[in-house]
Coordinates of N, CA and C in Angstrom, one line a residue:
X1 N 154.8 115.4 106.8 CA 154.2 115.1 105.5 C 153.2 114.0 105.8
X2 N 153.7 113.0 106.6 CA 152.8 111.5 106.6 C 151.5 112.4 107.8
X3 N 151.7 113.5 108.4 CA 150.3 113.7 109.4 C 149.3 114.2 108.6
X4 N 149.9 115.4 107.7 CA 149.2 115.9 106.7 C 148.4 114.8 105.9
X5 N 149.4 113.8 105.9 CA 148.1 113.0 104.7 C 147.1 112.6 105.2
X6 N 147.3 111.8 106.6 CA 146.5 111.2 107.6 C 145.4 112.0 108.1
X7 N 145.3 113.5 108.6 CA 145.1 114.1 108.9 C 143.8 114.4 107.9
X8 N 144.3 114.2 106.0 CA 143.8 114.4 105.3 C 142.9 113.3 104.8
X9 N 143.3 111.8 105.4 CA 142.1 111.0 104.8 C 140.9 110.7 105.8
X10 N 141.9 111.5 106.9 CA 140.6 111.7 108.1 C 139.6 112.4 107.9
X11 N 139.7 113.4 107.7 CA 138.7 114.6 107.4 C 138.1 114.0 106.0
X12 N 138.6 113.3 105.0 CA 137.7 112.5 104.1 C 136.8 111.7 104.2
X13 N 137.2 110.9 105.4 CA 136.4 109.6 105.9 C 135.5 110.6 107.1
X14 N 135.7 111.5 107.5 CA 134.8 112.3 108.3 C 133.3 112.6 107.1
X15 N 133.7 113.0 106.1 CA 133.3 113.7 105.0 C 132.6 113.1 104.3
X16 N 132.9 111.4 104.4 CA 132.3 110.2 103.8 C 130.9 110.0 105.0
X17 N 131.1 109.9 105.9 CA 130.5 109.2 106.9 C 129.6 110.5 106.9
X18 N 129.7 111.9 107.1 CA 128.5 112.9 107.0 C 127.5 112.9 106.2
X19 N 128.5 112.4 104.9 CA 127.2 112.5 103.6 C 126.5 111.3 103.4
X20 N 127.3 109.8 104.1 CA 126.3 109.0 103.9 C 124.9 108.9 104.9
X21 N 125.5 110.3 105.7 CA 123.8 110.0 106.8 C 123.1 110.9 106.2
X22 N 123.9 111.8 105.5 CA 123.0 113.2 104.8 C 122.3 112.6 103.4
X23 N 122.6 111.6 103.0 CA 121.7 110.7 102.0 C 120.4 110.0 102.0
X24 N 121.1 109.5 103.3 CA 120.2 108.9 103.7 C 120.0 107.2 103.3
X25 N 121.0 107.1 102.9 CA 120.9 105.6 102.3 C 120.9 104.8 103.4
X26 N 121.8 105.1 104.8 CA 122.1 104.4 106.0 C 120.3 104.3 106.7
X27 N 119.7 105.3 106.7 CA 119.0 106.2 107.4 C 117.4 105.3 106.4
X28 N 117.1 105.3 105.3 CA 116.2 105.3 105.1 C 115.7 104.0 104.2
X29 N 116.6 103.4 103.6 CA 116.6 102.1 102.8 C 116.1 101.1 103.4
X30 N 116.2 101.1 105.1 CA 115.3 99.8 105.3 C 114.0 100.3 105.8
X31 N 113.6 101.8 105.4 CA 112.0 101.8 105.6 C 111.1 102.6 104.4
X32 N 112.0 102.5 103.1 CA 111.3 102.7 101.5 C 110.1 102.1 101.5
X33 N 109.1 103.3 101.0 CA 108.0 103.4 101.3 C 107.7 104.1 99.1
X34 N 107.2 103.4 98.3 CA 107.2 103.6 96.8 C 106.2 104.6 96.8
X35 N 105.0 104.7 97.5 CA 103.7 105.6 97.0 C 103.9 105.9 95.5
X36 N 103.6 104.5 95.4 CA 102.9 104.3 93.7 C 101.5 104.7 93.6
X37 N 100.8 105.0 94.9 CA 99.8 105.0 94.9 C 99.2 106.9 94.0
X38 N 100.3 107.3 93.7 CA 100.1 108.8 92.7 C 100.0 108.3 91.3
X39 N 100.5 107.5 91.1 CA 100.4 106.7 89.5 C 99.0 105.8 89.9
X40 N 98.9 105.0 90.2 CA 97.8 104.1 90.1 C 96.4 104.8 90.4
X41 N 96.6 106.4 90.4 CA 95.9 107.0 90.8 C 95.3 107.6 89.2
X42 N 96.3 107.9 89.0 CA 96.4 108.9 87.3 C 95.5 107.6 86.6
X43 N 95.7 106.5 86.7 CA 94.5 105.0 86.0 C 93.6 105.2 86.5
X44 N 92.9 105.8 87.5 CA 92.2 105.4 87.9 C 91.0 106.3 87.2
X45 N 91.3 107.5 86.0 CA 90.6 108.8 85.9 C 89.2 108.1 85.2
X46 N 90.0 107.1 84.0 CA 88.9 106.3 83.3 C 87.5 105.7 83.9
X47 N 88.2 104.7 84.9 CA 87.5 104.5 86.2 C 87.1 103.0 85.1
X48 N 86.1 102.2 86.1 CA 85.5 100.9 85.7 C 83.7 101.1 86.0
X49 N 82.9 100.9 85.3 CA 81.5 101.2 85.4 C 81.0 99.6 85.3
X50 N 81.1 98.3 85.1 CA 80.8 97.6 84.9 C 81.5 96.4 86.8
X51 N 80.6 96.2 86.8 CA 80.8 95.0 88.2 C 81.8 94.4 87.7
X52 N 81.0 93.4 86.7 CA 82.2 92.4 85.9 C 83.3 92.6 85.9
X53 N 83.8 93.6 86.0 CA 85.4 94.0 85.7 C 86.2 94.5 86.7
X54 N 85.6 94.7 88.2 CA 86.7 95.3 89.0 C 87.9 94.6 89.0
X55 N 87.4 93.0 89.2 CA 88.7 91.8 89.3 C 89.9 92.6 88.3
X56 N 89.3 92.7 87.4 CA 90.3 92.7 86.0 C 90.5 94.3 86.1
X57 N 89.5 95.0 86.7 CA 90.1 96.7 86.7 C 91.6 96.7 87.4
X58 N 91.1 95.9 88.8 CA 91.9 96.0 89.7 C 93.7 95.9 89.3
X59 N 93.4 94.4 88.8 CA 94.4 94.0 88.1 C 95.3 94.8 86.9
X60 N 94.3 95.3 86.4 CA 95.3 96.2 85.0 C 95.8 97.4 85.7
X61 N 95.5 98.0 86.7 CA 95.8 99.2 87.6 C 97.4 98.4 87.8
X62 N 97.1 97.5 88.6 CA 98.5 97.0 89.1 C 99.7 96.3 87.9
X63 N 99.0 95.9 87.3 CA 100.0 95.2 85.7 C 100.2 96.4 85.2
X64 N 100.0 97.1 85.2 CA 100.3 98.5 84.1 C 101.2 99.1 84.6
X65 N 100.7 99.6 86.4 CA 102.1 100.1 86.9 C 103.1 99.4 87.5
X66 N 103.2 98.3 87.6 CA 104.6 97.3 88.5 C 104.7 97.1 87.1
X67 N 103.9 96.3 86.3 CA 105.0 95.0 85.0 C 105.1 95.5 84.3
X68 N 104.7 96.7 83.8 CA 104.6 97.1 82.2 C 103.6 96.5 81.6
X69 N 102.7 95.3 81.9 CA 101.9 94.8 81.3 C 100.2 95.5 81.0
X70 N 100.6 95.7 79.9 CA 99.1 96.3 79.2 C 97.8 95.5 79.2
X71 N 97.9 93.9 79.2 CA 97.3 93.3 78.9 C 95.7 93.7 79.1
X72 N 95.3 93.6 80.1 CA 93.9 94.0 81.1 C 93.7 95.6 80.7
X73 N 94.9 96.2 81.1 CA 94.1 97.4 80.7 C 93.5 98.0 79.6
X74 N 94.3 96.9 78.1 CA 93.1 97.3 77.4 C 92.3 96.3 77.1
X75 N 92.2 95.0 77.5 CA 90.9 94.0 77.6 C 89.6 94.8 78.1
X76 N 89.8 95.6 79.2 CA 88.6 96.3 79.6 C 88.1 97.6 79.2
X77 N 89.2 98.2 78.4 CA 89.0 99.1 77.6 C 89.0 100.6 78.1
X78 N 90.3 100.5 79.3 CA 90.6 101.6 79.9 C 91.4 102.5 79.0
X79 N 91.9 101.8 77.8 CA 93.1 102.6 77.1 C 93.7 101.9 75.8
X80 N 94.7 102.3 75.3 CA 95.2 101.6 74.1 C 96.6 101.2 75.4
X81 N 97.2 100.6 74.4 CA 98.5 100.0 75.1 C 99.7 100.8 75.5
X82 N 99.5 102.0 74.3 CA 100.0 102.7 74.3 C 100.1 103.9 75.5
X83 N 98.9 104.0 75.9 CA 97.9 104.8 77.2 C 98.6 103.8 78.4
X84 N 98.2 102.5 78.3 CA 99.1 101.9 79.6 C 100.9 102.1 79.5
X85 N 101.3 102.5 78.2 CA 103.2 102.6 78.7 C 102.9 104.1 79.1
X86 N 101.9 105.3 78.4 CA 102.6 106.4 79.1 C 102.1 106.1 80.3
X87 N 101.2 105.8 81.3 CA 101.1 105.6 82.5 C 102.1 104.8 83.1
X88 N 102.9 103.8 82.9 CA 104.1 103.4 83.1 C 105.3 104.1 83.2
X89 N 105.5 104.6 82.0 CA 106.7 105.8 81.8 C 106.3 107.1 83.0
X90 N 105.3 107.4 83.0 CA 104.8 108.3 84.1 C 105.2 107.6 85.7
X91 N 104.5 106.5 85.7 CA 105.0 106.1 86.8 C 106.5 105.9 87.7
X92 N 107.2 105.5 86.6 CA 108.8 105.6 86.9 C 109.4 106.7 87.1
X93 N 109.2 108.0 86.5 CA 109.8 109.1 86.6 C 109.1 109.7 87.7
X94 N 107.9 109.4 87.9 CA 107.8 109.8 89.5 C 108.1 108.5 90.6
X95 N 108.2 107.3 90.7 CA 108.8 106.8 91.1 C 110.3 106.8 91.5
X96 N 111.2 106.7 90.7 CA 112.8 107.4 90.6 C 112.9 108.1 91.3
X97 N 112.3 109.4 91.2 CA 112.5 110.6 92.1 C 111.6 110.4 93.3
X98 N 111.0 109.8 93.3 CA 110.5 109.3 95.1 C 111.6 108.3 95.9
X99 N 112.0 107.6 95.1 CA 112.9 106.2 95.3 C 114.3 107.1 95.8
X100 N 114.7 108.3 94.6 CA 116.2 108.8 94.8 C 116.2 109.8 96.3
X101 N 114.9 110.5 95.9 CA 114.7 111.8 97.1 C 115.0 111.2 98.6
X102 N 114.0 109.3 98.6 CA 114.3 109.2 100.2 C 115.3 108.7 100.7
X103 N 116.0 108.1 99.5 CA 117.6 107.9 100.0 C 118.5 108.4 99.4
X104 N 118.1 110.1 99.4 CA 119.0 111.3 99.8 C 119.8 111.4 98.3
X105 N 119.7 110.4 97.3 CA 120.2 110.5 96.0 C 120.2 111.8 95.0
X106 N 121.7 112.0 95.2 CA 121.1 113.8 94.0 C 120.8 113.4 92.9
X107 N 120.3 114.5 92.0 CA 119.9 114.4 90.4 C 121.2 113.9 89.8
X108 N 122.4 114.2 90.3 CA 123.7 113.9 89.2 C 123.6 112.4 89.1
X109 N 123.2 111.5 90.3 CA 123.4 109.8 90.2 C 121.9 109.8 90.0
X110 N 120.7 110.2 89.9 CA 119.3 109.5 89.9 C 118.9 108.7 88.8
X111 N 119.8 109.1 87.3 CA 119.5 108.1 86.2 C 120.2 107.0 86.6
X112 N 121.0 106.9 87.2 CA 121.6 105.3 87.5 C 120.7 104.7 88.2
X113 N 119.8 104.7 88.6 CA 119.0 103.8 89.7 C 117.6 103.8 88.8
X114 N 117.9 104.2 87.9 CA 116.2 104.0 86.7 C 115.9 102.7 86.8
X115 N 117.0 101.6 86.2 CA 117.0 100.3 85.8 C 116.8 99.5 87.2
X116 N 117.3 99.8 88.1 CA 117.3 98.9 89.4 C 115.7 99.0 89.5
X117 N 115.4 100.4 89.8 CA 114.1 100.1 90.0 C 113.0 99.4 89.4
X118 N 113.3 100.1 87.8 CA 112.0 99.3 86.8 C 112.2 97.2 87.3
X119 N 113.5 97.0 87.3 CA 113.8 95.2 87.6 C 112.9 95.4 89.4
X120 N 113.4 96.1 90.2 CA 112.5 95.8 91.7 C 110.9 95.4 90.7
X121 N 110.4 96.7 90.6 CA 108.9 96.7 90.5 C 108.7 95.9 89.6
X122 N 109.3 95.7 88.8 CA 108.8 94.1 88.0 C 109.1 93.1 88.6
X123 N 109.3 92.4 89.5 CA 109.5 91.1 90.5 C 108.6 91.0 91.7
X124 N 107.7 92.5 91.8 CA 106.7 92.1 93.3 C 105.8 90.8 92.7
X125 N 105.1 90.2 93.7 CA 104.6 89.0 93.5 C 103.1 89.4 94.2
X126 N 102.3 89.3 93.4 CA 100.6 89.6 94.2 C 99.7 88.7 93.1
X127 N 98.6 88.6 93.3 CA 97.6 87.8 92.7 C 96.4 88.1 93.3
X128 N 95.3 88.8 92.4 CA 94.2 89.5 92.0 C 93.1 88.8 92.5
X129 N 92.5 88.0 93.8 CA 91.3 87.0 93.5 C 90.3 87.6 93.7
X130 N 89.5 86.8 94.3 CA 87.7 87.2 94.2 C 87.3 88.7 94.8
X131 N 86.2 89.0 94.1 CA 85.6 90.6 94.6 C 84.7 90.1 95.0
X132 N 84.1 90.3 96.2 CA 82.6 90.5 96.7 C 82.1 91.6 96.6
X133 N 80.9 92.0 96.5 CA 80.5 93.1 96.3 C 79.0 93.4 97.5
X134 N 79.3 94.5 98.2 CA 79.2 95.3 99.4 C 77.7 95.5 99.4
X135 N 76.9 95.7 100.2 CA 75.6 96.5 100.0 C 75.4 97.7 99.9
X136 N 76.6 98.7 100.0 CA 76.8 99.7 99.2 C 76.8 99.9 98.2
X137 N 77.5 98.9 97.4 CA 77.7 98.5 95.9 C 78.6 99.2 95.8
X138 N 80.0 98.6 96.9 CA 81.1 98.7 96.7 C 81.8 97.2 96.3
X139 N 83.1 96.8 96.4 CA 83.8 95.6 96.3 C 84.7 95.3 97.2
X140 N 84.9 94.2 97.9 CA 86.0 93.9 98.2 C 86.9 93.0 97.3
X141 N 88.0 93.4 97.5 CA 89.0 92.4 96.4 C 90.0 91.7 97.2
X142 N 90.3 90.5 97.2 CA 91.2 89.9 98.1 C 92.4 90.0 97.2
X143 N 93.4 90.3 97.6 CA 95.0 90.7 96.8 C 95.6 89.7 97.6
X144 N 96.5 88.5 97.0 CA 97.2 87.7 97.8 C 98.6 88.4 97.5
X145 N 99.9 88.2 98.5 CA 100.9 88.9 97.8 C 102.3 87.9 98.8
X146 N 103.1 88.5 98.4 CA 104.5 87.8 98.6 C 105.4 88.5 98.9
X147 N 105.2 89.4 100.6 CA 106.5 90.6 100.6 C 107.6 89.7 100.2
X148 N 108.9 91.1 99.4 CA 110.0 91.1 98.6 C 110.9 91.3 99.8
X149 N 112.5 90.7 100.2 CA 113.0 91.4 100.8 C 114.1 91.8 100.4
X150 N 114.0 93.4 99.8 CA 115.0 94.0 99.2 C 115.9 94.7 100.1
X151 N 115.0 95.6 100.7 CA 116.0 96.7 101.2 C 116.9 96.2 102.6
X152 N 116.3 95.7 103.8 CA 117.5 94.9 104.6 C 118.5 94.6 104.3
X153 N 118.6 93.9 103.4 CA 119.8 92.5 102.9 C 120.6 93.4 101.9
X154 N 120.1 94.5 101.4 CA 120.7 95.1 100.4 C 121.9 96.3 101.4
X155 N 120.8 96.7 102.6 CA 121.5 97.3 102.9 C 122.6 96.9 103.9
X156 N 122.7 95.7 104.2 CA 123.0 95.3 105.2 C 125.1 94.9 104.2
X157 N 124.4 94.6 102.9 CA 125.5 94.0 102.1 C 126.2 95.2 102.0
X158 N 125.6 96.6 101.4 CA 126.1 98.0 101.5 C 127.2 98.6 102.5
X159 N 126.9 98.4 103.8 CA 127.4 98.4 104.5 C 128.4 98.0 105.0
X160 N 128.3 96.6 104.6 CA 129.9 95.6 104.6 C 130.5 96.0 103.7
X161 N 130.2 96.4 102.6 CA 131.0 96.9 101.5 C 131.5 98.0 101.6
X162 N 131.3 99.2 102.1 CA 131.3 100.4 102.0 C 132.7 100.6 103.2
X163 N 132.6 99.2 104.1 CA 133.6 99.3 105.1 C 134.7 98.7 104.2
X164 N 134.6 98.2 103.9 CA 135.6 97.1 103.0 C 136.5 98.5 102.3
X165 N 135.6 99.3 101.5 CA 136.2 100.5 101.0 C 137.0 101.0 101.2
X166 N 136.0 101.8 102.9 CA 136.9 102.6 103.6 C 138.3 102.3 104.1
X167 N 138.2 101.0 104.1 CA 139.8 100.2 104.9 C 140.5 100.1 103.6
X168 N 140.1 100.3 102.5 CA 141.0 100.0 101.2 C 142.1 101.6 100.8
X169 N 140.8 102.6 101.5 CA 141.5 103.8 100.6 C 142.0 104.4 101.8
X170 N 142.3 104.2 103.5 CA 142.7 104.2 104.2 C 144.1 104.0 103.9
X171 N 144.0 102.4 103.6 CA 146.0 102.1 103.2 C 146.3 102.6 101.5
X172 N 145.5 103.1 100.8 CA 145.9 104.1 99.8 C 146.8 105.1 99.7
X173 N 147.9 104.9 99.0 CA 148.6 106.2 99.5 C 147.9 107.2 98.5
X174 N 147.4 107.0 97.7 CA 146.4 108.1 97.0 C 144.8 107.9 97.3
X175 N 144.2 108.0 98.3 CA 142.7 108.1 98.6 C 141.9 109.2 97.5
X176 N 140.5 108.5 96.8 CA 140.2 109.4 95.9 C 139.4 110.2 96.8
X177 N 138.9 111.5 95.5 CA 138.7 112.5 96.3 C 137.3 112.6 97.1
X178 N 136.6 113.5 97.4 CA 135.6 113.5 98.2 C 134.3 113.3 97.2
X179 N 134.7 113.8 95.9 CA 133.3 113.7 95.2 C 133.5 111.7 94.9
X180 N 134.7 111.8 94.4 CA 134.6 110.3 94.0 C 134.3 109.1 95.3
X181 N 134.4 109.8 96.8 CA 133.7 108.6 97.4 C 132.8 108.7 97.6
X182 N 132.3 110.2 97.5 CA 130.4 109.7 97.8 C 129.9 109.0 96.3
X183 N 130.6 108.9 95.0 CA 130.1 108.2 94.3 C 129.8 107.0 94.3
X184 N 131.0 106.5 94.9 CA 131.2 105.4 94.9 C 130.4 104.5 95.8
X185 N 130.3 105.6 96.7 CA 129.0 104.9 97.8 C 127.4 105.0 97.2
X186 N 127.3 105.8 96.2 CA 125.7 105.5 96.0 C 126.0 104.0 94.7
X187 N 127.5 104.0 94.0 CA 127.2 103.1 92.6 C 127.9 101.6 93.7
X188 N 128.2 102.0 95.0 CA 128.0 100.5 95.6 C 126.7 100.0 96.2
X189 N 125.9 101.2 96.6 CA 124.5 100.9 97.0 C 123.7 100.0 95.9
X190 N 123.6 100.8 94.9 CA 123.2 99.8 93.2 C 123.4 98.9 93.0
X191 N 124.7 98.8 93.7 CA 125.5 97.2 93.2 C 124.7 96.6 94.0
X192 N 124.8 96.7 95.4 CA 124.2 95.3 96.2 C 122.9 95.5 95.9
X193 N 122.2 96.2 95.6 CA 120.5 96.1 95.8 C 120.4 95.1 94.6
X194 N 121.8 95.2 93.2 CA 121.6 94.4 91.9 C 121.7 92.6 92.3
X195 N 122.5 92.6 93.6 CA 123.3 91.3 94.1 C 121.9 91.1 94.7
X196 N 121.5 91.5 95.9 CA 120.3 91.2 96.3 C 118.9 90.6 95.9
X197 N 118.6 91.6 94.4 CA 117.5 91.6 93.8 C 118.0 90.4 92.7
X198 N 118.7 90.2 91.9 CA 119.2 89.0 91.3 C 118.8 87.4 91.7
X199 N 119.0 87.4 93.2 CA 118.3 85.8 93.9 C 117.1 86.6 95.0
X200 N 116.3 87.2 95.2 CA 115.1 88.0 96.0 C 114.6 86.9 96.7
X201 N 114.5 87.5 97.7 CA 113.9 86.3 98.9 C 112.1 86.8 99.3
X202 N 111.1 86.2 99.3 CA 110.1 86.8 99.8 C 109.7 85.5 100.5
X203 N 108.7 86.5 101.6 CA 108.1 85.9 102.7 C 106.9 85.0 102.3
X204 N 106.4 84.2 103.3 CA 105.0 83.2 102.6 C 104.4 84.2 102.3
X205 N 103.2 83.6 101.5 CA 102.1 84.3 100.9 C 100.9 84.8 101.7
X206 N 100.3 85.8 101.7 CA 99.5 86.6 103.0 C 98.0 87.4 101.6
X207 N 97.7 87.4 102.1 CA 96.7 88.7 101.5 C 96.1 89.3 102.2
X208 N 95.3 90.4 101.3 CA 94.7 91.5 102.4 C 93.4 91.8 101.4
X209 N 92.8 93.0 101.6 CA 91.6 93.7 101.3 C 91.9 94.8 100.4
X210 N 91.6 94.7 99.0 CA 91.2 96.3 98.7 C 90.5 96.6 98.1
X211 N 89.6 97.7 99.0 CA 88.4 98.2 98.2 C 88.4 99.0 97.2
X212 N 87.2 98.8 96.5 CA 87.1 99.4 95.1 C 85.7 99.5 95.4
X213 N 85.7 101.4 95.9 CA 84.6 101.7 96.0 C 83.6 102.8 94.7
X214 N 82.5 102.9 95.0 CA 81.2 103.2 93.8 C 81.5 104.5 94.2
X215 N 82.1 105.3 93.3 CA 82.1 106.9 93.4 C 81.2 107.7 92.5
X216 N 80.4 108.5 92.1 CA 79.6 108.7 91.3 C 80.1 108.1 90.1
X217 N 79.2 106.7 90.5 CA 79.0 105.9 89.3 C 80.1 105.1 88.6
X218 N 81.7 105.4 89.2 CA 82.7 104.8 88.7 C 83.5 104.2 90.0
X219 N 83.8 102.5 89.4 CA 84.4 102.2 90.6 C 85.9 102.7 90.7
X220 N 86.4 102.8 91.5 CA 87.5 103.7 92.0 C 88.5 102.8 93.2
X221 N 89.6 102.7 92.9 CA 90.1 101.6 94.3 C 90.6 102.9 95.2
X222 N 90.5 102.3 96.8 CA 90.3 103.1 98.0 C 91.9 103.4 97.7
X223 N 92.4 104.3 97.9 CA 93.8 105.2 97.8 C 94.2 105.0 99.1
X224 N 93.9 104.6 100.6 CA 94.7 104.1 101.6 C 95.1 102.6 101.3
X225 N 93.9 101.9 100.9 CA 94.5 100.5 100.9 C 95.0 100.2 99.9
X226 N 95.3 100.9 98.4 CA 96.3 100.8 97.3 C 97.5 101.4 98.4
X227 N 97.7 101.6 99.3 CA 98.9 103.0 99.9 C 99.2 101.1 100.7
X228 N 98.7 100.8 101.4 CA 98.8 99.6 102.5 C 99.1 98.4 101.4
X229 N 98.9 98.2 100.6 CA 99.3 96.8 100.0 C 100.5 97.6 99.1
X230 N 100.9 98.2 98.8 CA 102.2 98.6 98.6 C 103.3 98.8 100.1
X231 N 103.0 98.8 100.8 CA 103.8 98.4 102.0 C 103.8 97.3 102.0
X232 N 102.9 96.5 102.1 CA 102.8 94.9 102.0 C 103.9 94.1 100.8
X233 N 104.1 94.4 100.2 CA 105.1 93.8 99.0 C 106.5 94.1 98.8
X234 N 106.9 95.0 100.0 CA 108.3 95.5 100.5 C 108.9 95.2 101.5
X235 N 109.7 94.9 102.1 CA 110.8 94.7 103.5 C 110.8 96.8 104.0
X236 N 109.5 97.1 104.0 CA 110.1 98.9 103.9 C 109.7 99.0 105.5
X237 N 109.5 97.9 106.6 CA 108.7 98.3 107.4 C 108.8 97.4 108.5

């Protein structure tokens, strides 16, 4: 009887350990990569026609989709406020499922990780400064920013936890079942990213380049370097 059991929380913890690589949470959490850059794209249709405004274009592109903040986007008259939350609301739901897909997260847990994320993407740290403007009569925009470091530390706490676990339901004489530990392993993942992101640690402050180039007649920000300052504001790399 006692081999059968043993035998049985073996093949569990075999079962555990398969699916946490088949997730990918082990595998891919310390190189989350958001490609927000499909949403900040969907802002971009209105476009900006005025010089004056890239600074503040630039900016409502990024306040609309990380903070929720409408502010800029309708100062410059890209939209009602309302136009900045469905672009927000848009952005999360493809967000989420970029966020759940690369660390392996099925649909049955993906609403639990809504909230984690909307709190991540409201805490990156950047700041919008001066545009120059190109002899193409394009712009450069200097973006200062503040990588976040979430995903290491989160996963690193995951990890210790998940051991902690497995040594707990080891000396269980009732180990739960296989659906309930892979749960347990994505709503402990949650936990620590919540522990993590609660006191967030970011690096000194750096900036970079992003252009906001003249595309028939509308300025338009360059879709690699929106792609590159979103790596910039992550531990994803």
């Amino acid at each position: 009887m006692q081999n059968a059991y043993l035998n049985s929380v073996g093949y569990a913890f075999w079962f555990l350990e398969t699916e946490m690589e088949n997730t990918g949470i082990r595998k891919n959490a310390a190189v989350m990569v958001f490609l927000l850059v499909s949403v900040l794209l969907t802002g971009m249709v209105s476009g900006c026609t005025s010089d004056k405004s890239v600074r503040t274009y630039l900016q409502a592109l990024l306040d609309a989709s990380y903070k929720n903040d409408p502010a800029a986007f309708v100062e410059i008259k890209l939209g009602t406020a309302e136009d900045a939350q469905a672009l927000y609301a848009q952005g999360i739901d493809t967000g989420v499922s970029v966020f759940c897909s690369r660390l392996g997260v099925s649909d049955d847990h993906k609403e639990e990780f809504r909230q984690i994320y909307m709190d991540l993407l409201g805490k990156v740290r950047y700041t919008v400064e001066d545009a120059k403007k190109q002899s193409d009569g394009s712009y450069n925009v200097t973006v200062s920013y503040e990588k976040m470091n979430i995903f290491k530390p989160a996963l690193a706490l995951h990890e210790e936890n998940v051991a902690a676990m497995m040594n707990e339901w080891a000396e269980s004489s009732e180990p739960p079942s296989e659906e309930d530990m892979v749960a347990a392993v994505y709503g402990e993942f949650k936990s620590s990213m919540e522990t993590v992101l609660a006191e967030v640690q970011y690096d000194a402050a750096a900036s970079m380049t992003v252009r906001i180039e003249l595309i028939d007649n509308v300025y338009t920000p360059n879709a690699d370097d929106i792609a590159e300052l979103e790596k910039a504001l992550f531990d994803g790399e």
